Coordinates of C-alpha atoms in Angstrom, one line a residue:
X1125 CA 41.7 3.9 15.2
X1126 CA 43.7 5.1 12.1
X1127 CA 44.4 1.5 11.2
X1128 CA 40.6 0.8 11.3
X1129 CA 39.9 3.9 9.1
X1130 CA 42.5 2.8 6.6
X1131 CA 41.1 -0.7 6.5
X1132 CA 37.6 0.6 5.9
X1133 CA 38.8 2.6 2.9
X1134 CA 39.0 -0.8 1.1
X1135 CA 35.7 -1.5 -0.6
X1136 CA 36.0 -5.2 0.1
X1137 CA 36.6 -4.6 3.9
X1138 CA 33.7 -2.2 4.1
X1139 CA 31.5 -4.7 2.3
X1140 CA 32.6 -7.4 4.7
X1141 CA 31.7 -5.2 7.7
X1142 CA 28.2 -4.7 6.3
X1143 CA 27.8 -8.4 5.5
X1144 CA 29.0 -9.3 9.0
X1145 CA 26.3 -7.1 10.5
X1146 CA 23.7 -8.8 8.3
X1147 CA 25.1 -12.2 9.3
X1148 CA 24.7 -11.4 13.0
X1149 CA 21.0 -10.3 12.3
X1150 CA 20.3 -13.6 10.5
X1151 CA 21.9 -15.6 13.3
X1152 CA 19.7 -13.7 15.8
X1153 CA 16.6 -14.6 13.8
X1154 CA 17.6 -18.3 13.8
X1155 CA 18.4 -18.4 17.5
X1156 CA 15.9 -15.8 19.0
X1157 CA 13.2 -16.0 16.4
X1158 CA 10.0 -18.1 16.4
X1159 CA 10.1 -21.6 17.8
X1160 CA 11.0 -23.7 14.8
X1161 CA 10.4 -27.0 16.6
X1162 CA 6.9 -26.1 17.6
X1163 CA 6.1 -24.9 14.1
X1164 CA 7.3 -28.2 12.5
X1165 CA 5.2 -30.2 15.0
X1166 CA 2.2 -28.1 14.2
X1167 CA 2.7 -28.5 10.4
X1168 CA 3.3 -32.3 10.8
X1169 CA 0.0 -32.6 12.7
X1170 CA -1.8 -31.4 9.6
X1171 CA 0.2 -33.4 7.1
X1172 CA -3.0 -35.3 6.0
X1173 CA -4.9 -32.0 5.4
X1174 CA -2.2 -29.5 4.4
X1175 CA -4.7 -26.8 3.4
X1176 CA -5.8 -26.6 7.0
X1177 CA -2.3 -26.0 8.3
X1178 CA -2.3 -22.9 10.6
X1179 CA -0.8 -20.0 8.9
X1180 CA 1.5 -19.3 11.8
X1181 CA 3.3 -22.6 11.3
X1182 CA 4.1 -21.8 7.7
X1183 CA 5.3 -18.3 8.7
X1184 CA 7.6 -19.5 11.5
X1185 CA 9.1 -22.2 9.2
X1186 CA 9.5 -19.7 6.4
X1187 CA 11.2 -17.1 8.6
X1188 CA 13.8 -19.7 9.7
X1189 CA 14.3 -21.2 6.2
X1190 CA 14.8 -17.7 4.7
X1191 CA 17.3 -16.8 7.4
X1192 CA 19.2 -20.0 6.8
X1193 CA 19.4 -19.5 3.0
X1194 CA 20.4 -15.9 3.5
X1195 CA 23.1 -16.8 6.0
X1196 CA 24.7 -19.1 3.4
X1197 CA 24.4 -16.4 0.7
X1198 CA 26.0 -13.8 3.0
X1199 CA 28.9 -16.0 3.7
X1200 CA 29.5 -16.6 0.0
X1201 CA 29.3 -12.9 -0.6
X1202 CA 31.8 -12.2 2.2
X1203 CA 34.3 -14.7 0.7
X1204 CA 33.9 -13.2 -2.8
X1205 CA 33.8 -9.5 -1.7
X1206 CA 37.1 -8.7 -3.3
X1207 CA 35.8 -9.9 -6.7
X1208 CA 32.6 -7.9 -6.8
X1209 CA 33.7 -4.7 -5.0
X1210 CA 36.4 -3.7 -7.5
X1211 CA 36.5 0.0 -8.3
X1212 CA 36.2 1.4 -11.8
X1213 CA 39.6 2.2 -13.2
X1214 CA 38.3 5.4 -14.7
X1215 CA 36.6 7.3 -11.9
X1216 CA 35.4 10.3 -13.9
X1217 CA 31.7 10.7 -13.9
X1218 CA 30.2 12.6 -16.9
X1219 CA 27.7 15.2 -15.9
X1220 CA 24.7 14.3 -18.1
X1221 CA 22.0 15.8 -15.9
X1222 CA 19.8 18.3 -17.5
X1223 CA 19.1 21.7 -16.0
X1224 CA 15.7 22.0 -14.4
X1225 CA 13.9 25.4 -15.0
X1226 CA 12.6 27.3 -12.1
X1227 CA 9.0 26.8 -13.1
X1228 CA 9.2 23.0 -13.1
X1229 CA 8.7 22.2 -9.4
X1230 CA 6.0 24.8 -8.8
X1231 CA 4.2 23.3 -11.8
X1232 CA 4.6 19.8 -10.4
X1233 CA 3.1 20.8 -7.1
X1234 CA 0.2 22.3 -8.9
X1235 CA -0.5 19.1 -10.7
X1236 CA -0.2 17.1 -7.5
X1237 CA -2.8 19.4 -5.9
X1238 CA -5.1 18.8 -8.9
X1239 CA -4.4 15.0 -8.7
X1240 CA -5.2 14.9 -5.0
X1241 CA -8.4 17.0 -5.4
X1242 CA -9.6 14.5 -8.0
X1243 CA -8.9 11.5 -5.8
X1244 CA -10.1 12.7 -2.4
X1245 CA -13.9 12.3 -3.0
X1246 CA -13.4 8.6 -4.0
X1247 CA -10.8 8.0 -1.2
X1248 CA -13.2 9.4 1.4
X1249 CA -16.0 6.9 0.6
X1250 CA -16.4 3.3 1.6
X1251 CA -14.0 0.5 0.8
X1252 CA -14.7 -2.4 -1.5
X1253 CA -14.3 -6.2 -1.2
X1254 CA -10.6 -6.5 -1.5
X1255 CA -9.9 -3.5 0.7
X1256 CA -12.4 -4.8 3.3
X1257 CA -10.7 -8.2 3.4
X1258 CA -7.3 -6.5 4.2
X1259 CA -8.9 -4.3 6.9
X1260 CA -10.5 -7.3 8.6
X1261 CA -7.8 -9.8 8.2
X1262 CA -4.5 -7.9 8.2
X1263 CA -4.3 -4.2 9.0
X1264 CA -7.2 -3.5 11.4
X1265 CA -9.2 -6.4 12.9
X1266 CA -12.7 -7.9 13.0
X1267 CA -15.7 -8.5 15.2
X1268 CA -15.9 -12.1 16.6
X1269 CA -18.4 -13.8 19.0
X1270 CA -17.3 -13.5 22.6
X1271 CA -15.9 -16.7 24.0
X1272 CA -17.9 -16.4 27.2
X1273 CA -21.0 -15.1 25.6
X1274 CA -21.4 -16.2 21.9
X1275 CA -24.4 -13.9 21.4
X1276 CA -22.2 -10.8 21.9
X1277 CA -19.5 -9.6 19.6
X1278 CA -16.1 -8.3 20.6
X1279 CA -13.5 -6.6 18.5
X1280 CA -10.2 -8.5 17.8
X1281 CA -7.4 -6.3 16.5
X1282 CA -4.8 -7.8 14.2
X1283 CA -1.1 -8.0 15.1
X1284 CA 1.9 -6.6 13.1
X1285 CA 3.0 -10.2 12.5
X1286 CA -0.4 -11.1 11.0
X1287 CA -0.4 -7.9 8.9
X1288 CA 3.0 -8.8 7.4
X1289 CA 2.7 -12.5 6.9
X1290 CA -1.0 -13.5 6.7
X1291 CA -1.3 -14.8 3.1
X1292 CA -4.3 -17.0 2.8
X1293 CA -5.2 -15.0 -0.2
X1294 CA -3.0 -12.9 -2.6
X1295 CA -5.2 -10.0 -1.6
X1296 CA -2.7 -9.0 1.2
X1297 CA -0.3 -6.7 -0.6
X1298 CA 2.0 -6.5 2.4
X1299 CA 3.8 -3.1 2.1
X1300 CA 0.5 -1.3 1.6
X1301 CA -1.1 -3.3 4.4
X1302 CA 1.7 -2.3 6.8
X1303 CA 1.5 1.4 5.8
X1304 CA -2.3 1.2 6.2
X1305 CA -2.0 -0.3 9.7
X1306 CA 0.4 2.6 10.6
X1307 CA -1.9 5.3 9.3
X1308 CA -5.0 3.8 10.9
X1309 CA -3.1 3.7 14.3
X1310 CA -2.0 7.3 13.9
X1311 CA -5.6 8.3 13.0
X1312 CA -7.0 6.6 16.1
X1313 CA -4.3 8.1 18.3
X1314 CA -4.8 11.6 16.9
X1315 CA -8.6 11.5 17.1
X1316 CA -8.9 9.5 20.3
X1317 CA -11.4 7.0 18.8
X1318 CA -11.9 3.5 20.0
X1319 CA -9.8 0.6 18.8
X1320 CA -12.6 -0.8 16.6
X1321 CA -13.1 2.5 14.7
X1322 CA -11.4 3.1 11.3
X1323 CA -11.6 5.8 8.7
X1324 CA -11.9 5.1 5.0
X1325 CA -9.7 8.1 4.2
X1326 CA -7.1 7.2 6.8
X1327 CA -6.9 3.7 5.3
X1328 CA -6.2 5.2 1.9
X1329 CA -3.6 7.8 2.9
X1330 CA -0.7 5.6 1.7
X1331 CA -2.4 5.1 -1.6
X1332 CA -2.9 8.9 -2.0
X1333 CA 0.7 9.5 -1.1
X1334 CA 1.8 6.9 -3.7
X1335 CA -0.3 8.7 -6.3
X1336 CA 1.2 12.0 -5.5
X1337 CA 4.7 10.4 -5.8
X1338 CA 3.7 9.0 -9.2
X1339 CA 2.9 12.5 -10.5
X1340 CA 6.2 13.9 -9.3
X1341 CA 8.2 10.9 -10.6
X1342 CA 6.7 11.0 -14.2
X1343 CA 7.5 14.7 -14.4
X1344 CA 11.0 14.3 -13.0
X1345 CA 11.7 11.3 -15.3
X1346 CA 11.1 13.5 -18.3
X1347 CA 13.3 16.2 -16.8
X1348 CA 16.0 13.6 -16.4
X1349 CA 15.6 12.9 -20.1
X1350 CA 16.0 16.7 -20.9
X1351 CA 12.2 17.4 -21.5
X1352 CA 10.8 19.1 -18.4
X1353 CA 7.9 20.6 -20.4
X1354 CA 6.8 17.3 -21.7
X1355 CA 7.1 16.0 -18.1
X1356 CA 4.4 18.5 -17.0
X1357 CA 2.1 17.3 -19.8
X1358 CA 2.6 13.7 -18.8
X1359 CA 1.9 14.6 -15.1
X1360 CA -1.4 16.3 -16.1
X1361 CA -2.4 13.3 -18.2
X1362 CA -1.7 10.9 -15.4
X1363 CA -3.5 13.1 -12.9
X1364 CA -6.6 13.1 -15.1
X1365 CA -6.5 9.5 -16.1
X1366 CA -9.6 7.7 -14.6
X1367 CA -7.7 4.4 -14.3
X1368 CA -5.1 6.1 -12.1
X1369 CA -7.8 7.9 -10.1
X1370 CA -9.6 4.5 -9.5
X1371 CA -6.5 2.5 -8.5
X1372 CA -4.6 5.5 -7.2
X1373 CA -6.9 5.5 -4.2
X1374 CA -7.2 1.7 -3.9
X1375 CA -5.4 0.7 -0.7
X1376 CA -3.6 -2.2 -2.4
X1377 CA -0.5 -2.8 -4.5
X1378 CA -1.9 -1.2 -7.7
X1379 CA -1.4 2.2 -6.2
X1380 CA 2.2 1.4 -5.6
X1381 CA 2.9 -0.2 -9.0
X1382 CA 2.9 3.1 -10.9
X1383 CA 5.4 5.0 -8.7
X1384 CA 7.6 2.0 -8.3
X1385 CA 7.7 1.4 -12.0
X1386 CA 8.6 5.1 -12.6
X1387 CA 11.1 5.0 -9.8
X1388 CA 12.8 1.9 -11.4
X1389 CA 13.0 3.7 -14.7
X1390 CA 14.5 6.8 -13.1
X1391 CA 17.0 4.8 -11.0
X1392 CA 18.1 3.0 -14.2
X1393 CA 18.4 6.3 -16.0
X1394 CA 20.7 7.7 -13.3
X1395 CA 22.8 4.5 -13.3
X1396 CA 23.3 4.9 -17.1
X1397 CA 24.2 8.6 -16.7
X1398 CA 27.2 7.8 -14.5
X1399 CA 28.0 4.4 -16.0
X1400 CA 27.1 2.7 -12.7
X1401 CA 29.8 4.5 -10.7
X1402 CA 27.6 5.9 -7.9
X1403 CA 26.6 3.5 -5.1
X1404 CA 23.5 5.4 -4.1
X1405 CA 21.9 4.7 -7.4
X1406 CA 22.5 1.0 -7.0
X1407 CA 21.0 1.2 -3.5
X1408 CA 18.0 3.0 -4.9
X1409 CA 17.4 0.4 -7.6
X1410 CA 17.9 -2.6 -5.3
X1411 CA 15.5 -1.2 -2.7
X1412 CA 12.9 -0.3 -5.4
X1413 CA 13.0 -3.7 -7.0
X1414 CA 12.6 -5.4 -3.6
X1415 CA 9.6 -3.2 -2.7
X1416 CA 8.0 -3.7 -6.1
X1417 CA 8.2 -7.5 -5.9
X1418 CA 7.2 -7.6 -2.3
X1419 CA 4.1 -5.5 -3.0
X1420 CA 3.3 -7.2 -6.3
X1421 CA 4.9 -10.6 -7.1
X1422 CA 3.6 -10.4 -10.7
X1423 CA 6.2 -7.7 -11.3
X1424 CA 8.9 -10.4 -11.6
X1425 CA 8.8 -10.2 -15.5
X1426 CA 9.1 -6.3 -15.4
X1427 CA 12.1 -6.5 -13.1
X1428 CA 13.7 -9.2 -15.1
X1429 CA 13.3 -7.2 -18.3
X1430 CA 14.8 -4.1 -16.7
X1431 CA 17.7 -6.2 -15.5
X1432 CA 18.3 -7.6 -19.1
X1433 CA 18.1 -4.1 -20.7
X1434 CA 20.4 -2.6 -18.1
X1435 CA 22.9 -5.4 -18.7
X1436 CA 23.0 -4.7 -22.4
X1437 CA 23.2 -1.0 -22.0
X1438 CA 26.0 -1.2 -19.4
X1439 CA 27.9 -3.7 -21.6
X1440 CA 27.8 -1.2 -24.5
X1441 CA 28.6 1.7 -22.2
X1442 CA 31.9 0.1 -21.1
X1443 CA 34.0 -1.2 -24.0
X1444 CA 36.9 -2.0 -21.6
X1445 CA 36.6 -5.6 -20.3
X1446 CA 37.5 -4.7 -16.7
X1447 CA 35.1 -1.8 -16.5
X1448 CA 32.4 -4.0 -18.0
X1449 CA 33.0 -6.6 -15.4
X1450 CA 32.8 -4.1 -12.6
X1451 CA 29.5 -2.5 -13.9
X1452 CA 27.8 -5.9 -14.4
X1453 CA 28.9 -7.3 -11.1
X1454 CA 27.3 -4.3 -9.4
X1455 CA 24.1 -4.9 -11.3
X1456 CA 24.1 -8.5 -10.2
X1457 CA 24.9 -7.8 -6.5
X1458 CA 22.3 -5.1 -6.4
X1459 CA 19.6 -7.7 -7.4
X1460 CA 21.1 -10.4 -5.1
X1461 CA 20.6 -8.1 -2.1
X1462 CA 17.0 -7.3 -3.3
X1463 CA 16.4 -11.0 -3.7
X1464 CA 17.7 -11.7 -0.1
X1465 CA 15.4 -9.1 1.3
X1466 CA 12.5 -10.5 -0.6
X1467 CA 13.3 -14.0 0.5
X1468 CA 13.3 -13.0 4.2
X1469 CA 10.0 -11.1 3.9
X1470 CA 8.1 -13.2 1.4
X1471 CA 9.1 -16.8 1.8
X1472 CA 6.8 -17.2 4.8
X1473 CA 4.0 -16.0 2.5
X1474 CA 5.1 -18.3 -0.3
X1475 CA 4.8 -21.3 1.9
X1476 CA 1.2 -20.4 2.6
X1477 CA 0.5 -19.7 -1.1
X1478 CA 1.7 -23.1 -2.3
X1479 CA -1.3 -24.6 -0.4
X1480 CA -3.9 -22.7 -2.4
X1481 CA -2.1 -21.4 -5.6
X1482 CA -3.7 -22.9 -8.7
X1483 CA -6.9 -24.0 -7.0
X1484 CA -8.6 -20.7 -6.9
X1485 CA -12.2 -20.9 -8.2
X1486 CA -11.8 -17.6 -10.2
X1487 CA -11.8 -18.4 -13.9
X1488 CA -11.5 -14.9 -15.3
X1489 CA -9.5 -16.2 -18.3
X1490 CA -8.0 -13.8 -20.9
X1491 CA -10.0 -13.8 -24.2
X1492 CA -10.6 -11.3 -27.0
X1493 CA -13.3 -9.5 -25.0
X1494 CA -11.2 -9.1 -21.9
X1495 CA -8.2 -8.0 -23.9
X1496 CA -10.3 -5.3 -25.5
X1497 CA -11.5 -4.2 -22.1
X1498 CA -7.9 -4.1 -20.8
X1499 CA -6.9 -1.8 -23.8
X1500 CA -10.0 0.4 -23.2
X1501 CA -9.1 0.8 -19.5
X1502 CA -5.5 1.5 -20.3
X1503 CA -6.5 4.2 -22.9
X1504 CA -9.5 5.8 -21.2
X1505 CA -10.0 4.3 -17.8
X1506 CA -13.4 3.0 -19.0
X1507 CA -15.8 1.9 -16.3
X1508 CA -18.4 -0.7 -17.0
X1509 CA -21.8 0.9 -16.5
X1510 CA -25.2 -0.5 -16.2
X1511 CA -27.3 -0.7 -19.5
X1512 CA -30.0 1.7 -18.3
X1513 CA -27.3 4.3 -17.6
X1514 CA -25.8 3.9 -21.0
X1515 CA -29.3 4.4 -22.5
X1516 CA -29.3 7.9 -21.1
X1517 CA -26.3 8.8 -23.2
X1518 CA -28.2 11.0 -25.7
X1519 CA -26.0 14.1 -26.1
X1520 CA -23.6 14.4 -29.0
X1521 CA -20.6 14.4 -26.6
X1522 CA -21.8 11.3 -24.8
X1523 CA -22.4 9.5 -28.0
X1524 CA -18.9 10.4 -29.2
X1525 CA -17.5 9.2 -25.9
X1526 CA -19.4 5.9 -26.1
X1527 CA -18.1 5.3 -29.6
X1528 CA -14.5 6.5 -28.9
X1529 CA -14.1 4.0 -26.1
X1530 CA -14.3 1.2 -28.6
X1531 CA -11.1 2.4 -30.1
X1532 CA -8.9 1.9 -27.1
X1533 CA -6.5 -0.3 -29.1
X1534 CA -5.9 2.6 -31.5
X1535 CA -5.1 5.0 -28.7
X1536 CA -2.7 2.5 -27.1
X1537 CA -0.9 2.1 -30.5
X1538 CA -0.6 5.9 -30.6
X1539 CA 0.9 5.9 -27.1
X1540 CA 3.3 3.1 -28.2
X1541 CA 4.2 5.3 -31.2
X1542 CA 5.2 8.0 -28.8
X1543 CA 7.4 5.6 -27.0
X1544 CA 9.1 4.8 -30.3
X1545 CA 9.5 8.5 -31.0
X1546 CA 11.2 8.9 -27.6
X1547 CA 13.4 5.9 -28.4
X1548 CA 14.6 7.6 -31.6
X1549 CA 15.9 10.5 -29.6
X1550 CA 17.0 8.7 -26.4
X1551 CA 17.8 5.0 -27.1
X1552 CA 18.3 4.0 -23.4
X1553 CA 15.0 5.6 -22.4
X1554 CA 13.2 3.9 -25.3
X1555 CA 14.6 0.5 -24.4
X1556 CA 13.7 0.8 -20.8
X1557 CA 10.1 1.6 -21.7
X1558 CA 10.0 -1.1 -24.3
X1559 CA 11.0 -3.7 -21.7
X1560 CA 7.9 -2.8 -19.6
X1561 CA 5.7 -3.2 -22.8
X1562 CA 7.2 -6.6 -23.6
X1563 CA 6.9 -7.9 -20.0
X1564 CA 3.3 -6.8 -19.9
X1565 CA 2.3 -8.6 -23.1
X1566 CA 4.4 -11.6 -22.0
X1567 CA 2.6 -11.9 -18.7
X1568 CA -0.8 -11.6 -20.5
X1569 CA 0.3 -14.4 -22.9
X1570 CA 1.4 -16.6 -20.0
X1571 CA -1.9 -16.3 -18.2
X1572 CA -3.7 -17.0 -21.5
X1573 CA -1.6 -20.1 -22.2
X1574 CA -2.0 -21.3 -18.6
X1575 CA -5.7 -20.5 -18.6
X1576 CA -5.1 -18.6 -15.3
X1577 CA -7.2 -15.7 -14.2
X1578 CA -6.4 -12.2 -15.6
X1579 CA -7.7 -8.8 -14.7
X1580 CA -6.9 -5.6 -16.7
X1581 CA -5.4 -4.1 -13.5
X1582 CA -2.6 -6.7 -13.7
X1583 CA -1.2 -4.6 -16.5
X1584 CA -1.0 -1.4 -14.4
X1585 CA 2.7 -1.0 -15.1
X1586 CA 1.7 -0.2 -18.7
X1587 CA -0.2 3.0 -17.6
X1588 CA 2.9 5.2 -17.0
X1589 CA 4.4 3.9 -20.2
X1590 CA 1.3 4.8 -22.2
X1591 CA 1.1 8.2 -20.6
X1592 CA 4.8 8.8 -21.4
X1593 CA 4.2 7.8 -25.0
X1594 CA 1.2 10.0 -25.4
X1595 CA 2.9 13.0 -23.8
X1596 CA 5.8 12.6 -26.3
X1597 CA 3.6 13.1 -29.3
X1598 CA 4.0 16.9 -29.1
X1599 CA 7.6 16.1 -29.9
X1600 CA 6.4 15.5 -33.5
X1601 CA 6.0 19.2 -33.7
X1602 CA 9.0 20.2 -31.6
X1603 CA 11.3 18.1 -33.7
X1604 CA 9.9 19.2 -37.1
X1605 CA 8.9 22.9 -36.5
X1606 CA 10.0 25.0 -39.3
X1607 CA 8.5 28.2 -40.8
X1608 CA 5.8 27.5 -43.4
X1609 CA 6.3 23.7 -42.9
X1610 CA 2.8 22.2 -43.4
X1611 CA 3.9 18.9 -41.7
X1612 CA 4.8 20.8 -38.6
X1613 CA 1.5 22.6 -38.5
X1614 CA -0.4 19.3 -39.0
X1615 CA 1.7 17.7 -36.3
X1616 CA 1.0 20.5 -33.9
X1617 CA -2.7 20.2 -34.3
X1618 CA -2.5 16.4 -33.9
X1619 CA -0.3 16.7 -30.8
X1620 CA -2.8 19.2 -29.2
X1621 CA -6.1 17.5 -30.3
X1622 CA -5.1 13.9 -29.2
X1623 CA -4.5 14.6 -25.5
X1624 CA -7.6 16.8 -25.4
X1625 CA -9.6 14.0 -27.0
X1626 CA -8.3 11.6 -24.4
X1627 CA -9.4 13.9 -21.6
X1628 CA -12.8 14.4 -23.1
X1629 CA -13.5 10.7 -23.7
X1630 CA -12.5 9.9 -20.1
X1631 CA -14.8 12.6 -18.6
X1632 CA -17.8 10.2 -17.9
X1633 CA -15.6 7.9 -16.0
X1634 CA -14.1 10.8 -14.0
X1635 CA -17.6 12.0 -13.2
X1636 CA -18.6 8.6 -11.8
X1637 CA -15.5 8.4 -9.7
X1638 CA -16.2 11.8 -8.3
X1639 CA -19.8 11.1 -7.5
X1640 CA -19.9 7.5 -6.2
X1641 CA -18.0 5.2 -3.9
X1642 CA -16.2 2.1 -5.4
X1643 CA -18.7 0.0 -3.4
X1644 CA -21.4 1.6 -1.2
X1645 CA -21.0 -0.5 1.9
X1646 CA -20.9 2.4 4.3
X1647 CA -24.0 3.8 2.8
X1648 CA -25.8 0.5 3.3
X1649 CA -24.6 0.3 6.9
X1650 CA -25.8 3.9 7.6
X1651 CA -29.2 3.0 6.2
X1652 CA -29.5 -0.1 8.3
X1653 CA -28.5 1.8 11.5
X1654 CA -31.0 4.6 10.7
X1655 CA -33.7 1.9 10.6
X1656 CA -32.6 0.2 13.8
X1657 CA -33.6 0.5 17.5
X1658 CA -32.0 -0.8 20.7
X1659 CA -35.3 -2.4 21.7
X1660 CA -35.7 -4.5 18.6
X1661 CA -32.6 -4.4 16.3
X1662 CA -33.3 -5.8 12.8
X1663 CA -31.9 -9.0 11.5
X1664 CA -29.6 -8.2 8.7
X1665 CA -28.6 -10.8 6.1
X1666 CA -25.8 -10.5 3.6
X1667 CA -26.4 -12.8 0.6
X1668 CA -23.8 -14.7 -1.5
X1669 CA -20.6 -13.1 -2.6
X1670 CA -20.1 -9.8 -0.8
X1671 CA -21.6 -11.1 2.5
X1672 CA -18.0 -11.3 3.9
X1673 CA -17.4 -7.6 3.6
X1674 CA -20.6 -6.2 5.0
X1675 CA -19.5 -6.9 8.6
X1676 CA -16.7 -4.4 8.1
X1677 CA -19.3 -1.7 8.5
X1678 CA -22.2 -3.6 10.0
X1679 CA -20.7 -6.3 12.3
X1680 CA -24.1 -7.7 13.3
X1681 CA -24.9 -8.9 9.7
X1682 CA -25.2 -12.6 9.0
X1683 CA -23.9 -14.3 5.9
X1684 CA -26.3 -16.6 4.0
X1685 CA -26.1 -18.5 0.7
X1686 CA -29.2 -20.7 0.5
X1687 CA -32.9 -20.2 0.4
X1688 CA -33.3 -22.5 3.5
X1689 CA -31.0 -20.2 5.5
X1690 CA -33.0 -17.1 4.5
X1691 CA -36.3 -18.8 5.4
X1692 CA -35.0 -19.9 8.8
X1693 CA -34.0 -16.3 9.6
X1694 CA -37.3 -14.9 8.4
X1695 CA -39.2 -17.3 10.6
X1696 CA -37.0 -16.4 13.6
X1697 CA -37.3 -12.6 13.0
X1698 CA -41.1 -12.9 12.7
X1699 CA -41.3 -14.9 15.9
X1700 CA -39.2 -12.2 17.7
X1701 CA -41.2 -9.4 16.0
X1702 CA -38.1 -7.9 14.5
X1703 CA -37.6 -6.5 11.0
X1704 CA -35.4 -8.4 8.6
X1705 CA -33.3 -6.8 5.8
X1706 CA -31.3 -8.7 3.1
X1707 CA -28.4 -7.0 1.4
X1708 CA -27.5 -8.0 -2.1
X1709 CA -24.5 -6.9 -4.2
X1710 CA -22.6 -8.5 -7.1
X1711 CA -25.9 -9.5 -8.6
X1712 CA -24.5 -10.8 -11.8
X1713 CA -22.0 -13.1 -10.1
X1714 CA -24.5 -14.3 -7.5
X1715 CA -27.3 -15.1 -10.0
X1716 CA -24.8 -17.2 -11.9
X1717 CA -23.0 -18.9 -9.0
X1718 CA -25.2 -18.7 -5.9
X1719 CA -28.6 -19.2 -7.4
X1720 CA -30.6 -21.1 -4.7
X1721 CA -31.6 -18.0 -2.6
X1722 CA -33.1 -16.1 -5.5
X1723 CA -36.3 -18.1 -5.4
X1724 CA -37.0 -16.4 -2.1
X1725 CA -35.4 -13.0 -2.8
X1726 CA -37.3 -12.6 -6.1
X1727 CA -40.6 -13.6 -4.4
X1728 CA -42.5 -10.3 -4.2
X1729 CA -44.7 -11.7 -1.5
X1730 CA -41.7 -12.2 0.8
X1731 CA -39.4 -9.3 0.0
X1732 CA -39.7 -5.7 -1.2
X1733 CA -36.8 -3.5 -2.2
X1734 CA -36.3 -0.8 0.4
X1735 CA -33.4 1.1 -1.1
X1736 CA -30.5 0.8 -3.6
X1737 CA -27.0 2.4 -3.6
X1738 CA -24.9 2.6 -6.8
X1739 CA -21.1 2.0 -6.9
X1740 CA -18.8 2.7 -9.8
X1741 CA -19.6 -0.6 -11.6
X1742 CA -22.7 -2.8 -11.9
X1743 CA -21.3 -5.4 -9.6
X1744 CA -21.0 -2.7 -6.9
X1745 CA -24.8 -1.9 -7.1
X1746 CA -26.1 -2.9 -3.7
X1747 CA -29.8 -3.4 -3.0
X1748 CA -31.4 -3.7 0.4
X1749 CA -34.6 -5.8 0.6
X1750 CA -37.0 -5.8 3.5
X1751 CA -39.0 -8.9 4.5
X1752 CA -42.7 -8.3 4.3
X1753 CA -45.1 -9.2 7.1
X1754 CA -46.6 -12.7 7.0
X1755 CA -49.3 -12.7 4.3

């Protein structure tokens, strides 16, 4: 036993022991995992129609292929362990950590409480299209016609394998889906509800926890930079920002992007503090980058930029050639392990994605209008409202808010100015933030050049950077405060007024988020149930885009896209003496892309609007029409 302990004191031997364990795991996957032969036969059977290949075949092939690649990489790492596990010759670690005052963590907890209070109303209301797709396809399950009796519906729950690897759309952000499946299961077990039941709030608990983590991380990041007071200001701004309220409850990857981005910046800061000498900081960074990419593959540019900046800063930190080699090899190995984890978990999904990537019908291409919308959302969290609601903005404050939101680019520039100010006082922090800025604009440029679809939420990693920059502006005063200094007085007023202006401008968006659901599907379903009876349940049609999500809350609904389908169901409902309701959302999209049915829907002799429910945007305004009796 002493000999074993002595041997394990060698970093190379310890690394080989860990690698050996991982090699055994990969061999177990290859020998005991899914049946590769059956998967290859199934995929070969669909060689002529690859888009119809069952997703399980791609998953099983991907699991084996990833395990094989990782096995080779692990063997290479084991053979080269002596090279990349060398210790630093200078083991002293400088203590650069700043003291955290006693008031800091109680203040952070107070801001988290404020943040959660602002997000709970929206989190408790119904899900929207993307969230519903995940609920039905990945984390919960869906209603399907019974095999023995097609007229009846039975609930079919999803499996953990489907939750982790079903990737027929990029809508499945797997880490969030897995956490959602876990919280929904815990909610059902705690409440004793049936397997088909789910709670909107329970589905969004992981997102709420991620939002709370983001508040704590942005404050602690400033504390690590020696500015705990500014950290509290940044936490408050993030807690109040409508864009973070909106996507901080959304049970998808965007709720994870902000805390994972902040966590990467904090891990990189800790690595630079000790010159890369503490293994736990490398473990932290590697796990963070794996999770970030697994949740949101578009983060590749952000992670690559952080890697490059860390390489440069560690190179400058260690003038000695040997020390430099040790630090950079640890940086490389950290990301190699992150890549191997990602390969094992995401290659099965990538094999599915290659069958549909690039053929999506969505043509939301970046242009000047969309770029301006992205800047406005980043600055103020602006929500697009219906024209009639904008016409009601008659007060002085509302007019000011409406005009100020057209200056989002100016506010973003001010936030970037704050990042520059931080960089003048802390070069490494400024460079780490700058790499997020550059990767964000690079990604936008790539989508524009490729004419690929782009949504402002794709730039979510910029939100914490913008908030950090804005919170730094009070440093204009702190750095220049002198008695009877007119510049310091002007800077103080500027530093106070600017965040308050941001908070005031964003108030209408916060009000909407507090009052309305993202999409009112549960409200629609509750209305339909209140107008239903067991003796003669109504026929419920969901029209066009959005018809796929209504069954999440009202399983009996029938999707239609043409006038002929609507007329057929109306005739059948009349023959059976049943009421018929038609649910219409996404009116702008449907009137442009699914036009045929509107010659029936708009006919006032056939349909009358029964009720309408607003969401947070015009596309989420849902109308319920009732078919009139035969004229």
